[in-house]
Amino acid sequence: MLKTTSTKASLKETLSTVIWALAIAFVLRTFLFQPFHIPSGSMLPGLMKGDYIITSKYSVGYGRFAAAPLPFPVKKGRLLERGPNRGDVIVFRPDGSNKNYIKRLIGLPGDQIQMQNGQLFINGTPADQALIGEESFDIRGVAVSGQRLTETLPTGETHDIFNSQDNNQLDNTGVFTVPAGRYFLMGDNRDHSLDSRVAVRSGGAGTVPKENIIGRAEIVLLSVNDDFDLKKPWTWANMRGNRFFKGID
């Protein structure tokens, strides 16, 4: 009899612990931090395919996808809204999509954005570009060589970009005027990024409503090569040793 009571108490305690653990994990994921996996090279050279990143949610406030896949009670704007700021790397969902994207915030509401011969213009002012050197990356299974440049936005923010093609179709655009309540985001790999330069109906991100922002990318937790598989311990050595806890600029 005592044994049965003890067993029931033990099961009740275990169940209580699991429920509390799940509740704490849900609160942390919804209101503080959320991990994401980078599936492509659209943010090269700073972020690589295979990176696992941590985003902060409190830094930008809480929009409609804060608790995805569960609904969050925000239809317009963001609860406890902050920023984001020009130059931040942002995780978001484009209109009508159930996939998460990661790009750099370039245009704020009311800004005019244009690309001319591969150079970014914000409100008519060019973003300076300084050549760092030549680099090669694997993009969709193909080795692609190009230039790594440091781009300085007219408002002073700096980050590195990758240019692998001259006269790419995305190198020259018309002027985009960012609507109120929306943001203009671009990939750092300028020739291989379906971002706000491309309309949603054409497979791009279009301009992004502020309520669709999920979080700001803060650090690379770890990074793995394509042949890494958590279920296969012999592939664990295929982590990139130089990318643990790497800050995101």
XYZ file of C-alpha atoms in Angstrom:
249
model
C 0.000 0.000 0.000
C 2.784 2.370 0.927
C 4.599 1.389 -2.256
C 1.577 2.247 -4.418
C 1.189 5.631 -2.721
C 4.902 6.298 -3.170
C 4.714 5.371 -6.869
C 1.728 7.652 -7.453
C 3.486 10.509 -5.661
C 6.615 9.941 -7.736
C 4.645 9.965 -11.004
C 2.794 13.102 -9.919
C 6.085 14.828 -9.089
C 7.624 13.793 -12.414
C 4.589 15.021 -14.351
C 4.649 18.316 -12.453
C 8.350 18.757 -13.259
C 7.759 18.094 -16.957
C 4.862 20.555 -17.095
C 6.891 23.247 -15.367
C 9.850 22.620 -17.684
C 7.627 22.906 -20.766
C 6.001 26.072 -19.414
C 9.382 27.685 -18.730
C 10.669 26.677 -22.186
C 7.537 28.142 -23.798
C 7.930 31.439 -21.937
C 11.633 31.687 -22.807
C 10.972 30.908 -26.483
C 8.014 33.274 -26.734
C 9.285 36.273 -24.809
C 13.082 36.118 -24.699
C 15.063 33.957 -27.127
C 14.412 31.621 -30.046
C 16.867 29.497 -32.047
C 16.814 29.281 -35.851
C 18.764 27.355 -38.476
C 20.211 29.104 -41.545
C 19.196 27.021 -44.610
C 20.862 29.038 -47.390
C 23.734 31.364 -48.261
C 21.679 34.520 -48.771
C 23.396 36.228 -45.815
C 26.986 35.437 -46.762
C 29.640 36.356 -45.819
C 28.487 36.973 -42.228
C 26.066 34.054 -41.881
C 26.620 30.671 -43.489
C 24.342 27.800 -44.427
C 24.373 25.480 -41.431
C 24.611 28.208 -38.786
C 22.363 27.868 -35.744
C 21.551 31.314 -34.426
C 19.850 32.764 -31.361
C 17.456 35.681 -31.768
C 16.194 38.033 -29.083
C 12.505 38.917 -29.069
C 12.402 41.407 -26.213
C 14.736 43.664 -28.232
C 12.083 44.332 -30.900
C 8.779 43.629 -29.136
C 6.236 40.907 -29.855
C 4.383 40.591 -33.143
C 1.867 38.130 -34.505
C 4.421 35.303 -34.897
C 6.049 35.647 -31.466
C 4.690 32.271 -30.335
C 4.484 30.505 -33.729
C 3.103 28.006 -34.535
C 0.644 29.084 -31.821
C -1.237 32.344 -32.487
C -0.189 35.461 -30.572
C -2.896 38.081 -29.816
C -1.366 40.859 -31.937
C -2.812 41.669 -35.364
C -1.241 45.067 -35.992
C 2.094 46.413 -34.807
C 4.042 44.810 -31.958
C 3.417 44.559 -28.237
C 6.091 46.507 -26.284
C 7.436 47.686 -29.634
C 11.120 48.650 -29.865
C 13.090 49.400 -33.037
C 14.283 47.541 -34.948
C 17.173 49.685 -36.150
C 18.700 50.100 -39.567
C 21.482 47.552 -40.000
C 19.968 44.954 -37.634
C 19.808 41.356 -38.850
C 16.157 40.362 -38.521
C 14.156 37.122 -38.588
C 10.658 37.612 -40.029
C 7.909 36.140 -42.164
C 6.910 37.705 -45.484
C 3.254 38.333 -46.190
C 1.362 35.106 -46.839
C 4.318 32.825 -46.025
C 4.716 30.174 -43.331
C 8.511 30.214 -43.657
C 10.958 32.278 -41.633
C 13.420 34.536 -43.466
C 16.569 36.263 -42.212
C 17.815 39.499 -43.820
C 19.369 42.828 -42.885
C 17.115 45.824 -42.256
C 18.017 48.488 -44.791
C 14.976 50.727 -45.202
C 12.736 52.262 -42.554
C 9.181 53.504 -43.183
C 9.260 56.444 -45.581
C 12.773 55.698 -46.912
C 13.545 55.518 -50.612
C 15.754 52.560 -51.541
C 17.455 51.894 -54.865
C 20.260 49.778 -56.319
C 22.434 51.285 -59.052
C 25.213 49.178 -60.598
C 25.419 47.067 -57.454
C 25.581 50.024 -55.077
C 22.910 50.730 -52.503
C 21.309 54.172 -52.283
C 19.218 55.269 -49.304
C 17.227 58.452 -49.800
C 19.508 59.336 -52.705
C 22.744 58.914 -50.727
C 25.107 56.065 -51.746
C 26.348 53.516 -49.228
C 30.158 53.447 -49.367
C 31.825 50.159 -50.286
C 35.418 49.202 -49.396
C 36.994 46.101 -50.938
C 38.367 43.572 -48.449
C 39.389 40.846 -50.903
C 38.344 37.877 -52.994
C 36.531 34.932 -51.396
C 34.847 31.726 -52.514
C 31.733 30.154 -51.006
C 29.589 27.115 -51.703
C 26.188 28.356 -52.854
C 23.590 25.701 -53.640
C 26.365 23.140 -54.183
C 28.385 25.349 -56.524
C 31.646 27.107 -55.621
C 31.104 30.820 -56.252
C 33.923 33.371 -56.153
C 33.397 37.038 -55.566
C 34.349 40.158 -53.660
C 33.941 40.692 -49.952
C 33.256 44.360 -49.254
C 32.535 46.437 -46.187
C 29.417 48.504 -46.762
C 28.832 51.667 -44.730
C 25.265 52.906 -44.716
C 24.679 56.677 -44.937
C 23.678 56.640 -41.262
C 27.005 55.051 -40.239
C 26.188 51.346 -39.745
C 28.775 48.959 -41.252
C 28.651 45.308 -42.274
C 30.249 43.039 -44.869
C 28.540 42.054 -48.101
C 29.369 39.584 -50.881
C 29.284 40.482 -54.574
C 29.751 37.645 -57.062
C 28.154 39.003 -60.252
C 28.334 42.268 -62.138
C 25.137 43.501 -63.780
C 23.016 40.987 -61.901
C 19.286 41.604 -62.353
C 19.135 42.747 -58.717
C 22.020 45.226 -59.147
C 19.801 47.833 -60.794
C 16.308 48.582 -59.542
C 13.770 51.329 -59.559
C 13.195 53.427 -56.451
C 11.317 51.619 -53.670
C 9.434 53.869 -51.252
C 8.955 51.972 -47.996
C 5.299 52.231 -46.875
C 4.305 53.269 -43.361
C 4.435 50.378 -40.910
C 6.756 48.336 -43.129
C 10.474 47.647 -43.524
C 12.827 46.983 -46.437
C 15.245 44.096 -45.879
C 18.100 42.762 -48.011
C 20.470 39.797 -47.951
C 24.185 40.521 -47.568
C 24.813 38.117 -50.464
C 23.379 40.684 -52.834
C 23.315 38.561 -55.981
C 21.666 35.525 -54.357
C 18.909 36.847 -52.140
C 15.175 36.977 -52.785
C 14.536 39.900 -50.466
C 12.543 43.150 -50.468
C 13.847 43.937 -53.958
C 11.616 41.107 -55.200
C 7.826 41.147 -54.806
C 6.100 38.399 -52.812
C 4.204 37.274 -55.925
C 7.593 36.644 -57.604
C 8.995 34.613 -54.716
C 10.652 37.429 -52.793
C 10.026 38.996 -49.395
C 8.592 42.324 -50.542
C 8.360 45.011 -47.891
C 7.678 43.482 -44.482
C 4.920 44.572 -42.054
C 6.297 45.367 -38.616
C 3.989 42.812 -36.988
C 5.704 40.062 -39.043
C 9.067 40.625 -37.349
C 10.006 37.751 -35.035
C 13.334 38.761 -33.524
C 16.802 40.230 -33.930
C 19.682 37.832 -34.622
C 22.266 38.080 -31.837
C 24.786 35.222 -31.984
C 25.772 32.130 -33.944
C 25.462 29.371 -31.363
C 27.191 26.766 -33.534
C 27.656 25.925 -37.198
C 27.739 22.613 -39.079
C 28.635 21.357 -42.534
C 26.107 19.677 -44.811
C 27.238 16.173 -43.830
C 26.585 16.744 -40.106
C 23.852 14.569 -38.604
C 23.008 14.685 -34.896
C 21.900 11.033 -35.090
C 25.322 9.980 -36.420
C 28.025 10.626 -33.803
C 30.813 10.023 -36.315
C 29.743 13.225 -38.127
C 29.926 15.429 -35.021
C 33.464 16.449 -35.946
C 31.952 18.295 -38.923
C 31.072 21.308 -36.796
C 32.846 24.522 -37.781
C 35.150 25.092 -34.835
C 35.620 28.823 -35.454
C 31.921 29.745 -35.270
C 30.884 28.846 -31.726
C 29.201 31.781 -29.927
C 30.088 34.173 -32.750
C 28.463 37.605 -32.531
C 26.366 38.812 -35.466
C 27.235 42.264 -36.833
